[in-house]
PDB file of C-alpha atoms and ligand atoms in Angstrom:
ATOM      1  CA  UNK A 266      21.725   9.828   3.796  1.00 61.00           C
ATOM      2  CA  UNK A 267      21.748   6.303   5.312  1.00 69.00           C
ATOM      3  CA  UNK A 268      20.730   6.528   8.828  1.00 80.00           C
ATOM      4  CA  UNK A 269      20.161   2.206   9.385  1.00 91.00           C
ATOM      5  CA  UNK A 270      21.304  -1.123   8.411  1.00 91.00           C
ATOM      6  CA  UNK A 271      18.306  -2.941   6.478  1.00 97.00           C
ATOM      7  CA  UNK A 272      18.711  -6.574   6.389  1.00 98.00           C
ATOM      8  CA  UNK A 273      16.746 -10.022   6.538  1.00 98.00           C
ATOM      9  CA  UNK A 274      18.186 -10.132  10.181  1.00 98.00           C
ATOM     10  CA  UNK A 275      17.481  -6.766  11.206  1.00 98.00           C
ATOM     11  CA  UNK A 276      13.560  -7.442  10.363  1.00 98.00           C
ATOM     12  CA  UNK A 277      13.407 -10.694  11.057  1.00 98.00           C
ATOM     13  CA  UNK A 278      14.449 -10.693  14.946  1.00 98.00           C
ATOM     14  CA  UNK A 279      11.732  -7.978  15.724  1.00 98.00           C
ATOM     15  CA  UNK A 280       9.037  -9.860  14.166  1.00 98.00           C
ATOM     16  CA  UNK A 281       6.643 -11.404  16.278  1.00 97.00           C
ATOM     17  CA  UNK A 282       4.306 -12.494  13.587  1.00 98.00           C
ATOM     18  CA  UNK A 283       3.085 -15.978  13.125  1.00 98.00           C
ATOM     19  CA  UNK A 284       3.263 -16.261   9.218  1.00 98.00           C
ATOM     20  CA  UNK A 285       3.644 -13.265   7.396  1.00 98.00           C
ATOM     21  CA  UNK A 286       7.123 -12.237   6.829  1.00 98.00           C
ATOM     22  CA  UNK A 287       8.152 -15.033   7.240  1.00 98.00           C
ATOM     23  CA  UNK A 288      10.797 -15.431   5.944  1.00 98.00           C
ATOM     24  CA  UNK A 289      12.481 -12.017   4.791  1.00 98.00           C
ATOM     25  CA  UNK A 290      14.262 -12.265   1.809  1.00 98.00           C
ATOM     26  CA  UNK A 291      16.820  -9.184   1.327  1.00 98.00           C
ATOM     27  CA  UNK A 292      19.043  -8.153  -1.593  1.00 98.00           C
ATOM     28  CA  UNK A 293      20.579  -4.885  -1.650  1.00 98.00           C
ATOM     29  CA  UNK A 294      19.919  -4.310  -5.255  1.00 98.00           C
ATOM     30  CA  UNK A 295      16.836  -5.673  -7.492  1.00 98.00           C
ATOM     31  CA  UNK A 296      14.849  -5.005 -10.720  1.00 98.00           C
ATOM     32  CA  UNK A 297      11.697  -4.313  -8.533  1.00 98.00           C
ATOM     33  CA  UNK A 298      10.194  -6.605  -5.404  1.00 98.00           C
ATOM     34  CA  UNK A 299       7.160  -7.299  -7.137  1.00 98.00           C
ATOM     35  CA  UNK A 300       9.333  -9.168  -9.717  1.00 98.00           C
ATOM     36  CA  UNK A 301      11.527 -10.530  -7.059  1.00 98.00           C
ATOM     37  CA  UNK A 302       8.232 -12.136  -5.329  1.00 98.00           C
ATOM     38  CA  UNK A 303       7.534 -13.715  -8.548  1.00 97.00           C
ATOM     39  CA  UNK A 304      10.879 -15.434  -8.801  1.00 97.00           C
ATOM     40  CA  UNK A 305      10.374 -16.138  -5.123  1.00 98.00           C
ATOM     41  CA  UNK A 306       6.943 -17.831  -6.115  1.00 96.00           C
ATOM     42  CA  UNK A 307       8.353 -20.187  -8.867  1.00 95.00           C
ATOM     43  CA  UNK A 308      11.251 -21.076  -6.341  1.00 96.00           C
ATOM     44  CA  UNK A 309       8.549 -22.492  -4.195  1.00 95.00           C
ATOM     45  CA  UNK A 310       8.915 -19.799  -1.232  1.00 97.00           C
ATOM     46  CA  UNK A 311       5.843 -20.248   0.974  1.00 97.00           C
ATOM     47  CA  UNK A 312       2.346 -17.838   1.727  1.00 98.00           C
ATOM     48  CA  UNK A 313       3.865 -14.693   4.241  1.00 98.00           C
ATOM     49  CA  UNK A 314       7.557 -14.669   2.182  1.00 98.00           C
ATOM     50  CA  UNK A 315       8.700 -10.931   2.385  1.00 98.00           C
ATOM     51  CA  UNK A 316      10.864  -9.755  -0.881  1.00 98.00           C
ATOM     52  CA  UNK A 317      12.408  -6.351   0.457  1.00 98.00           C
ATOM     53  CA  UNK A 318      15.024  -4.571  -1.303  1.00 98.00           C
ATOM     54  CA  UNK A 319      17.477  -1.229  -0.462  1.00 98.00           C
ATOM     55  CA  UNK A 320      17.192  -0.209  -4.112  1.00 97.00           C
ATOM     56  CA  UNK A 321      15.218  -0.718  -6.887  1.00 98.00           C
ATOM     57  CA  UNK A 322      16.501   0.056  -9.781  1.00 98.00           C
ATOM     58  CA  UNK A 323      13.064  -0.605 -11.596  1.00 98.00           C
ATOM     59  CA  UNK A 324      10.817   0.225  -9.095  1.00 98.00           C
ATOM     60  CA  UNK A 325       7.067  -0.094 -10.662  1.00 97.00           C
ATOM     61  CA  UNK A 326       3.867   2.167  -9.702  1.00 97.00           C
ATOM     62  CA  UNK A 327       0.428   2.121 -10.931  1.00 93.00           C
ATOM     63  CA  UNK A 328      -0.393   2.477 -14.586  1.00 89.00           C
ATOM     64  CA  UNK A 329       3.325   1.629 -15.692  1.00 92.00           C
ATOM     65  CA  UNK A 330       4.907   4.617 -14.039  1.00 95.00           C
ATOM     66  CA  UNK A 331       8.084   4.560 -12.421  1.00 97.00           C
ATOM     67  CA  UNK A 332       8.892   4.311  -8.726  1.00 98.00           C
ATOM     68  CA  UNK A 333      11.338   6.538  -6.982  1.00 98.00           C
ATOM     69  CA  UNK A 334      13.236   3.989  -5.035  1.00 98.00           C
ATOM     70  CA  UNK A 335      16.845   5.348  -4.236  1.00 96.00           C
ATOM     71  CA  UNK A 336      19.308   3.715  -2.284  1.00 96.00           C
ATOM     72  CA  UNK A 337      19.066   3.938   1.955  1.00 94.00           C
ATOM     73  CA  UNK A 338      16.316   6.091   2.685  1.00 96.00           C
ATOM     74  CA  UNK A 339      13.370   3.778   1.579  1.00 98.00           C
ATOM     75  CA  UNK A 340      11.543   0.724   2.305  1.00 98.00           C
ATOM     76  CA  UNK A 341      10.901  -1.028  -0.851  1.00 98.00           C
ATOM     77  CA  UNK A 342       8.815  -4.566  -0.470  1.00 98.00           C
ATOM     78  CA  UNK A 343       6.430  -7.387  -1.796  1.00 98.00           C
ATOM     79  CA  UNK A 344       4.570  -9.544   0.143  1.00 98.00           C
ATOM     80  CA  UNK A 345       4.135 -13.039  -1.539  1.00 98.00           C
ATOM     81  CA  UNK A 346       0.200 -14.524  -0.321  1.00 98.00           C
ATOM     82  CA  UNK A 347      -1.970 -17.300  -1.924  1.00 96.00           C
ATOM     83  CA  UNK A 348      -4.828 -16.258  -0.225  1.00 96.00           C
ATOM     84  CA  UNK A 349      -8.038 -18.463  -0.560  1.00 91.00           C
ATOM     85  CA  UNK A 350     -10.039 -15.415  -2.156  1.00 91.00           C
ATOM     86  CA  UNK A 351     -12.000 -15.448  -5.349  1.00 90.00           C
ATOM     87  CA  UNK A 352     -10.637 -13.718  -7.959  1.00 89.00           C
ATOM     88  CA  UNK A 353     -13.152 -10.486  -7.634  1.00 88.00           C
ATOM     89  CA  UNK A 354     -11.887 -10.239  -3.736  1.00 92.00           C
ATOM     90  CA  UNK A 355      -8.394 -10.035  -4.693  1.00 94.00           C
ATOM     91  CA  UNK A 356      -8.747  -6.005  -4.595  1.00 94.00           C
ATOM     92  CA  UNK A 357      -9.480  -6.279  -0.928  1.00 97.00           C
ATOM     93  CA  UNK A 358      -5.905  -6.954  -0.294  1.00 98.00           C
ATOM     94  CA  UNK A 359      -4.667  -3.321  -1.410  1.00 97.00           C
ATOM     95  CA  UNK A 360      -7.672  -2.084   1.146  1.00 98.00           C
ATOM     96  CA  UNK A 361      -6.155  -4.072   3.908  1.00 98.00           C
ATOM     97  CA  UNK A 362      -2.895  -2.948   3.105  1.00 98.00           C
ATOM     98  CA  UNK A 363      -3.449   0.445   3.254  1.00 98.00           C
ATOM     99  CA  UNK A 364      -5.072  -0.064   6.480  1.00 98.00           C
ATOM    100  CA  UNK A 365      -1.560  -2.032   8.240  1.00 98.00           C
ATOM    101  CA  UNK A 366       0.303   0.774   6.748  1.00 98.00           C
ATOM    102  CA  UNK A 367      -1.898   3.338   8.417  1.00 98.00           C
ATOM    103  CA  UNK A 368      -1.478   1.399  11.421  1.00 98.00           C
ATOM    104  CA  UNK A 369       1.996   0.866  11.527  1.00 98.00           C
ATOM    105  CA  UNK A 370       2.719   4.719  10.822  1.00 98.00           C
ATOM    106  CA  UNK A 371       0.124   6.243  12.202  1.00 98.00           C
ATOM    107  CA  UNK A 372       2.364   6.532  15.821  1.00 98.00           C
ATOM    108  CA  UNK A 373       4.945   8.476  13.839  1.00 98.00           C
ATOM    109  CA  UNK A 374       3.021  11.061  12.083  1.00 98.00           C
ATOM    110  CA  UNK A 375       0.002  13.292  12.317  1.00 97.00           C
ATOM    111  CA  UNK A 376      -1.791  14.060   9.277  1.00 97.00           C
ATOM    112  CA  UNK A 377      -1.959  10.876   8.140  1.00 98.00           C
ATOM    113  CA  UNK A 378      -4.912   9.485   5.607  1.00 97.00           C
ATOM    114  CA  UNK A 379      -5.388   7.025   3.057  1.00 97.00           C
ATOM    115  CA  UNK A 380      -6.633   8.323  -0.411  1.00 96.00           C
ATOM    116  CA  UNK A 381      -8.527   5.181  -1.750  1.00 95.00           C
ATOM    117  CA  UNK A 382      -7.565   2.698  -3.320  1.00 94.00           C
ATOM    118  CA  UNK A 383      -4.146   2.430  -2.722  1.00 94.00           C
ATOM    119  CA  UNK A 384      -2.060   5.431  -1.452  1.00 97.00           C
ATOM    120  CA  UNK A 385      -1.283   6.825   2.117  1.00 98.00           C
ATOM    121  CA  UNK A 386      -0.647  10.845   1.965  1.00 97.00           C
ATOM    122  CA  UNK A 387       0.371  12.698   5.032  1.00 98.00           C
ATOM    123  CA  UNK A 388      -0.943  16.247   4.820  1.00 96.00           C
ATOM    124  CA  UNK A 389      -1.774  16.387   0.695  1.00 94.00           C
ATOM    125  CA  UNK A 390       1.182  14.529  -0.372  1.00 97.00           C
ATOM    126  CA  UNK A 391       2.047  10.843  -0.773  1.00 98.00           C
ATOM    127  CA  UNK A 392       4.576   9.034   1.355  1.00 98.00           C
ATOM    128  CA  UNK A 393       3.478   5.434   0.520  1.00 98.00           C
ATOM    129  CA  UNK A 394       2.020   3.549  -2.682  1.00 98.00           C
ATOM    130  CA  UNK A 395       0.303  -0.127  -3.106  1.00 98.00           C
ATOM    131  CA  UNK A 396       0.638  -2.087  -5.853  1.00 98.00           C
ATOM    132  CA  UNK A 397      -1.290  -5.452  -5.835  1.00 97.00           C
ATOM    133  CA  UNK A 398      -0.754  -7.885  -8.715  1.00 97.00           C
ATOM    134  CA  UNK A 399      -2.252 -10.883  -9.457  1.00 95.00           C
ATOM    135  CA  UNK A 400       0.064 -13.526 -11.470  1.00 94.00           C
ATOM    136  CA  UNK A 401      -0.904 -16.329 -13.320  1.00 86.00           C
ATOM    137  CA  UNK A 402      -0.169 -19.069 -11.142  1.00 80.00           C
ATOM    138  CA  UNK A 403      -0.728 -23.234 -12.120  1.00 78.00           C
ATOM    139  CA  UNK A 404      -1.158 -23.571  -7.951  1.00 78.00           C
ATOM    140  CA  UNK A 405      -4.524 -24.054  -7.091  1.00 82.00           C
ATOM    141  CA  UNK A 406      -4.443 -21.200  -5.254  1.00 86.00           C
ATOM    142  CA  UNK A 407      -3.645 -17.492  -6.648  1.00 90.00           C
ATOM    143  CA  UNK A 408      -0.329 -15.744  -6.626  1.00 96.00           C
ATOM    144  CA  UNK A 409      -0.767 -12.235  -4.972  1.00 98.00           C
ATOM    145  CA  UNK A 410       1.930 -10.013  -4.970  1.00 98.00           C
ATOM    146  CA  UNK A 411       1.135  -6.715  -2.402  1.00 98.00           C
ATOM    147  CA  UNK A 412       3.973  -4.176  -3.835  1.00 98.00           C
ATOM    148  CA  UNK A 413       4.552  -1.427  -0.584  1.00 98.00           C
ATOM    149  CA  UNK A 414       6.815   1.525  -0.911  1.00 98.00           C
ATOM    150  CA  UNK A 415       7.272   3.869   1.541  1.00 98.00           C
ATOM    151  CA  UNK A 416       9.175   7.467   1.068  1.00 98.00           C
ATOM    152  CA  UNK A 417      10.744   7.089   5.183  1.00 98.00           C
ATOM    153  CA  UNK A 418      14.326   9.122   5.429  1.00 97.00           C
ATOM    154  CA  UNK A 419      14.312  11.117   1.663  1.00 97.00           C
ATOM    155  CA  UNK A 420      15.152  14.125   1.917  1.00 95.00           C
ATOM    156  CA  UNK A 421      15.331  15.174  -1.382  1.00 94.00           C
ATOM    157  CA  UNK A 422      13.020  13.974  -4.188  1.00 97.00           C
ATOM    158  CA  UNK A 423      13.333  14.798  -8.355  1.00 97.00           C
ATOM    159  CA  UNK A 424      11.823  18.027  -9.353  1.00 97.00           C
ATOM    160  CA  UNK A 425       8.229  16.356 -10.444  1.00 96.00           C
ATOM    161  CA  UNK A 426       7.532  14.791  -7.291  1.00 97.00           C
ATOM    162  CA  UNK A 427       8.821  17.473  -4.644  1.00 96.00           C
ATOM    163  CA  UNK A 428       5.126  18.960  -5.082  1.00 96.00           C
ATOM    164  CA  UNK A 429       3.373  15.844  -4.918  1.00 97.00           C
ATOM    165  CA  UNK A 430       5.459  13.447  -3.182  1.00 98.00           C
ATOM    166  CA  UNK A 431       6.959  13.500   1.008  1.00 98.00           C
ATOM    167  CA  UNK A 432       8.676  11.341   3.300  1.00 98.00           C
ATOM    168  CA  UNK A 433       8.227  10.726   7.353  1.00 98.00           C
ATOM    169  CA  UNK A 434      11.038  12.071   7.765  1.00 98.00           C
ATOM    170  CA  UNK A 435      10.287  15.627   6.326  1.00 98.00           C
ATOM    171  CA  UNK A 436       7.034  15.366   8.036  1.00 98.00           C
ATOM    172  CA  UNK A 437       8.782  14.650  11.337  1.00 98.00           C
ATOM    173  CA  UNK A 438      11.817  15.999  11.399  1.00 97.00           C
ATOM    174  CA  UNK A 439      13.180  12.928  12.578  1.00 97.00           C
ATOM    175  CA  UNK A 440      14.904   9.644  11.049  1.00 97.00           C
ATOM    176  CA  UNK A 441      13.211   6.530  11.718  1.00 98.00           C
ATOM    177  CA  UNK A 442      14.630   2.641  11.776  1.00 98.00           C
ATOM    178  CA  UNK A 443      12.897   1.097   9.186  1.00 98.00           C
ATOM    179  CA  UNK A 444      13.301  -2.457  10.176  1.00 98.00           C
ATOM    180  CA  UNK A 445      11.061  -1.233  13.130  1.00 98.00           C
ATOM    181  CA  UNK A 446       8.393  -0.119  10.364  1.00 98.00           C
ATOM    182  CA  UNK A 447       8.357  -3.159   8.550  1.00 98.00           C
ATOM    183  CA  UNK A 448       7.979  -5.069  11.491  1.00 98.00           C
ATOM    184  CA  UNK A 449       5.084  -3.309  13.119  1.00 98.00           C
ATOM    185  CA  UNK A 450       3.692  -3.503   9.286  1.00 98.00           C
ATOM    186  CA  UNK A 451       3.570  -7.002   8.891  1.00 98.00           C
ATOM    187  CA  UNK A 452       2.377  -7.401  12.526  1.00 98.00           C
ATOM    188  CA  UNK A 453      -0.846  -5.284  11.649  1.00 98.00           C
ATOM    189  CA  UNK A 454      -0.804  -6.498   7.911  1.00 98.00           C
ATOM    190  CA  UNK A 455      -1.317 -10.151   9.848  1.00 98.00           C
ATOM    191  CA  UNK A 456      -4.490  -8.650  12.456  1.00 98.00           C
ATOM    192  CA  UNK A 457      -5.906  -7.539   9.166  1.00 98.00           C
ATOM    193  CA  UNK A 458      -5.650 -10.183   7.069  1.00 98.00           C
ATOM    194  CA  UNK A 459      -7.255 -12.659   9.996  1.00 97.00           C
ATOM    195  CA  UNK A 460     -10.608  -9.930  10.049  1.00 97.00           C
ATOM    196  CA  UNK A 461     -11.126 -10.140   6.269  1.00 97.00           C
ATOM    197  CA  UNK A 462     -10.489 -14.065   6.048  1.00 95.00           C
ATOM    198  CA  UNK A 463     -12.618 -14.765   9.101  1.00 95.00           C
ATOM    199  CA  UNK A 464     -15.609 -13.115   7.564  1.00 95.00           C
ATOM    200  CA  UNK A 465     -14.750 -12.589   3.544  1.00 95.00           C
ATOM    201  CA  UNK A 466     -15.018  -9.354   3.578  1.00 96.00           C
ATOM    202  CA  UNK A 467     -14.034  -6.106   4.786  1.00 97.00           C
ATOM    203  CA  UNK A 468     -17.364  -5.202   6.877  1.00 97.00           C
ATOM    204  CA  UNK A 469     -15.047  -5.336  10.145  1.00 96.00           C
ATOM    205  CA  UNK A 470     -13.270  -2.922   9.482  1.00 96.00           C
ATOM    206  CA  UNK A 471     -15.238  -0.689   6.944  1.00 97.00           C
ATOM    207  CA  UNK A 472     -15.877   1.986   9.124  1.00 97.00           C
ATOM    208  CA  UNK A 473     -11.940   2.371  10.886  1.00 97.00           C
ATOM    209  CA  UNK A 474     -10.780   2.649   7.075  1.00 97.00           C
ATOM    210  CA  UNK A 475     -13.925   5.488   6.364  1.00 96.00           C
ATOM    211  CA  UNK A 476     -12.315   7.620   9.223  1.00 96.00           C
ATOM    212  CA  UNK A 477      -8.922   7.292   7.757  1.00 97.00           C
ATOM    213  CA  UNK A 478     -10.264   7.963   4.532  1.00 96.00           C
ATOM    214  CA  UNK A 479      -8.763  11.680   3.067  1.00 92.00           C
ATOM    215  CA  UNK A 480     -11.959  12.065   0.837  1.00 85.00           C
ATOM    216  CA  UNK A 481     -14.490  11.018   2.369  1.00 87.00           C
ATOM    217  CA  UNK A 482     -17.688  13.371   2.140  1.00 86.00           C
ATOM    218  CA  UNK A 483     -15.754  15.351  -0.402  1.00 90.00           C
ATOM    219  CA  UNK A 484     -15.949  15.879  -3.453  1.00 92.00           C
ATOM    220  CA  UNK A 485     -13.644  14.184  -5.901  1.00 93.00           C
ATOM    221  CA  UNK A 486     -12.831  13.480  -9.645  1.00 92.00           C
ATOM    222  CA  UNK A 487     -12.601   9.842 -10.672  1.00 90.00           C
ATOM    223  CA  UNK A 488     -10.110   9.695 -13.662  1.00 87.00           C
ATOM    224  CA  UNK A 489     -10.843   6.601 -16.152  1.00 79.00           C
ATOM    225  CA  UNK A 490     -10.076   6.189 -19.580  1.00 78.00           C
ATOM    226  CA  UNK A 491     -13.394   7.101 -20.297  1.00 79.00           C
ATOM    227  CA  UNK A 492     -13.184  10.310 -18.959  1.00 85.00           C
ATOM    228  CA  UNK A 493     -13.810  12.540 -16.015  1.00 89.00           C
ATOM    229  CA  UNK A 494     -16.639  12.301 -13.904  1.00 88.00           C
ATOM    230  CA  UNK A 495     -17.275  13.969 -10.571  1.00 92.00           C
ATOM    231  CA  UNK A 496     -19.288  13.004  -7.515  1.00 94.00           C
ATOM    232  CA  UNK A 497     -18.947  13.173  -3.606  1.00 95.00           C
ATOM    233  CA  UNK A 498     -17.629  10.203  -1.806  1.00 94.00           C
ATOM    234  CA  UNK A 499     -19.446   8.141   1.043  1.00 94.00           C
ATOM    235  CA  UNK A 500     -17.435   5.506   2.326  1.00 95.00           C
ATOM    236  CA  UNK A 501     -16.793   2.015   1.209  1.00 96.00           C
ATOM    237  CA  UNK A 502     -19.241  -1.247   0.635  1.00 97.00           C
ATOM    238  CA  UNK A 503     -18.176  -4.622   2.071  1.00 97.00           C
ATOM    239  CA  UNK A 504     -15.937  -5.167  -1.205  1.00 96.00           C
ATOM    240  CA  UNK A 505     -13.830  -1.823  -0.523  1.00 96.00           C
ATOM    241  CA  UNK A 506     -15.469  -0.168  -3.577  1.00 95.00           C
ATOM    242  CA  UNK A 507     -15.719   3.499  -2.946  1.00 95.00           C
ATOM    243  CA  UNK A 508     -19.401   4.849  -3.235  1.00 95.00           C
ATOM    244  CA  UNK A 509     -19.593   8.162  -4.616  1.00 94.00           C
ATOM    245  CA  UNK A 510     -22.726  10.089  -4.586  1.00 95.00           C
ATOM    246  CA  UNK A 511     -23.731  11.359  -8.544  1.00 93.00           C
ATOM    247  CA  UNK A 512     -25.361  14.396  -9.168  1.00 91.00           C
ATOM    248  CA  UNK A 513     -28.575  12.971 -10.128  1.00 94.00           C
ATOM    249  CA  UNK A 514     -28.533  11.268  -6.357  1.00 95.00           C
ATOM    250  CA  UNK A 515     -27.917   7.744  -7.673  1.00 95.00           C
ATOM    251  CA  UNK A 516     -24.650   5.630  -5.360  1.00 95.00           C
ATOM    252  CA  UNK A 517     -22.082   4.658  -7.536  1.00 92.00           C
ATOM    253  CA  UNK A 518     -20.018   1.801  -6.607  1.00 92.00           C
ATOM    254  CA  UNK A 519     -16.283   2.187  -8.346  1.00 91.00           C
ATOM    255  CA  UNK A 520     -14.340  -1.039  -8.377  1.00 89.00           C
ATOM    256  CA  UNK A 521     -11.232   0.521  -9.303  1.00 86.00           C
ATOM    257  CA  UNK A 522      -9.580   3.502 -10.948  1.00 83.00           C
ATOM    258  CA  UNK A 523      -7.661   7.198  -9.532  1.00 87.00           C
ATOM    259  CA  UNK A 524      -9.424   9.769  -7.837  1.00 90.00           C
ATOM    260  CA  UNK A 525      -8.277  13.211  -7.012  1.00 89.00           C
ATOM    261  CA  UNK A 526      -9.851  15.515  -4.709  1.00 86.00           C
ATOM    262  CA  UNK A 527     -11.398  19.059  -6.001  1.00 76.00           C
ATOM    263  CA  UNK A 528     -10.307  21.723  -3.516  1.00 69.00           C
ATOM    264  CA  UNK A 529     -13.629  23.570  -3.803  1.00 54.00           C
ATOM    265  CA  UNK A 530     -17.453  22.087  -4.912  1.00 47.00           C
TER     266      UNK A 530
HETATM  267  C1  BTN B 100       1.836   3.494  -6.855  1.00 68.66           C
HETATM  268  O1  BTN B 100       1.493   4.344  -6.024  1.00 68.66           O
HETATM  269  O2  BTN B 100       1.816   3.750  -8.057  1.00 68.66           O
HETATM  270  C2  BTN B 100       2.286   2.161  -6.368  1.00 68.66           C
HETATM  271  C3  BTN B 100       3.721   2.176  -5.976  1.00 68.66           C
HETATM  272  C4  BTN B 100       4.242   0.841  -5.443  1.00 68.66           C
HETATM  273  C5  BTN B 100       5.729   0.858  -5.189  1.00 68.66           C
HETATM  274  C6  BTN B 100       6.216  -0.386  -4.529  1.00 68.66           C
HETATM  275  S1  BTN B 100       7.904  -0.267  -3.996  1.00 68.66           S
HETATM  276  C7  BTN B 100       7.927  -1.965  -3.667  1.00 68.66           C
HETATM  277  C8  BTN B 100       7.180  -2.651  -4.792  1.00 68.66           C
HETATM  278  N1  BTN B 100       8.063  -2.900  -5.920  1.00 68.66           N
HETATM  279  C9  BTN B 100       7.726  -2.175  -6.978  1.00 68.66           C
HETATM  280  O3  BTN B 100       8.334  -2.192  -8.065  1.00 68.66           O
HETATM  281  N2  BTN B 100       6.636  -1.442  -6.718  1.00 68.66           N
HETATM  282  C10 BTN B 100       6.165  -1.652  -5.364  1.00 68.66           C
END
């Protein structure tokens, strides 16, 4: 059920942000934001542009899985950003990210953690997923694309998410305006994005995003293609790579992947 009006308007007169978001670009229906940023990009649409959608009808996760993105309940958007980052810094973004979300929803909801890198879960499910993409670009500087979708009003999701998958509304029992969201988003997306340029890298806010972090201390799976290996996590290094502790005692440091957390050691 569709409880607000999303529009370009609707976001763009509660922003009080200097750059990003700036402009919002809205069409009711797309392929997927993340795409929509990159035609955004080659149209010459400056660092900040937000791409933000009311359906997706090829809404893209992690790994090439599909994105439940229905129609009204939502918020599906990409951030465009040529940030002046080195290539290997570019995964700092999705840490960053996760961190405005948390801010931006963490007066809504209790229960409310980031699973590293790129999800937010209330309780043990998800009600937001990242995805950052980096795009060939002939600029000198990089095209970024930060992919944020947020479960906010669904009520109902398809049978092989209900278990996994949640929405601030069914954690609140409320409806929520999500041009209010989006707004409060890019407002802490901006804070954050000023602390990691200022110094390069994330060691200002390393230890906020360890208290928000759902595993940390715990023990958890890491899932690559080369297998499964287990270990307890103990925060983040300056880079946001999560360091898990082996069994032999040695700190990993894990760049990237999916971790899952064991319910028992
Ligand atoms: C994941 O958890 O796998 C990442 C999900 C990212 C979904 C968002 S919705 C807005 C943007 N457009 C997309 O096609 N994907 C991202």
């Amino acid at each position: 059920m569709k409880v607000d009006s999303l529009s370009a308007a609707s976001v763009s007169g509660l922003l009080s942000t200097a750059w990003a978001g700036r402009p919002v670009v809205f069409e009711k229906e797309v392929d997927s934001t993340n795409l929509m940023v990159r035609r955004l990009a080659d149209q010459g649409m400056p660092h900040g542009t937000l791409a933000l959608a009311e359906l997706q009808m090829a809404g893209r996760g992690r790994r090439g899985r599909e994105w439940f993105s229905p129609e009204g309940s939502g918020i599906w958007m990409s951030l465009l950003l040529r940030p002046a980052l080195a290539a290997e810094k570019i995964s700092m973004l999705t840490i960053i990210t996760a961190m405005a979300v948390y801010d931006g929803l963490a007066p809504l909801v209790s229960d409310l953690s980031i699973k590293w890198p790129n999800d937010l879960l209330i309780g043990q499910k998800k009600v937001c997923g990242i995805l950052t993409e980096m795009v060939p670009s002939e600029s000198s500087l990089p095209l970024v694309v930060v992919g944020i979708g947020i479960n906010v009003n669904t009520e109902d999701f398809p049978e092989d998410l209900a278990e996994i998958a949640t929405s601030l509304r069914a954690a609140a029992g409320k409806s929520f305006d999500r041009s209010r969201i989006i707004a409060d988003i890019m407002q802490a997306f901006e804070a954050r994005y000023a602390q990691l340029t200022a110094c390069g890298d994330l060691r200002d806010m390393r230890e906020a995003y360890e208290d928000r972090l759902v595993c940390k201390k715990r023990r958890i799976n890491m899932i690559s293609p080369a297998g499964v290996t287990s270990g307890t996590a103990e925060g983040i290094d300056d880079l946001g790579h999560l360091l898990v502790r082996m069994a032999d005692g040695s700190l990993q440091s894990v760049m990237s992947g999916e971790i899952s957390v064991r319910n028992s050691n």
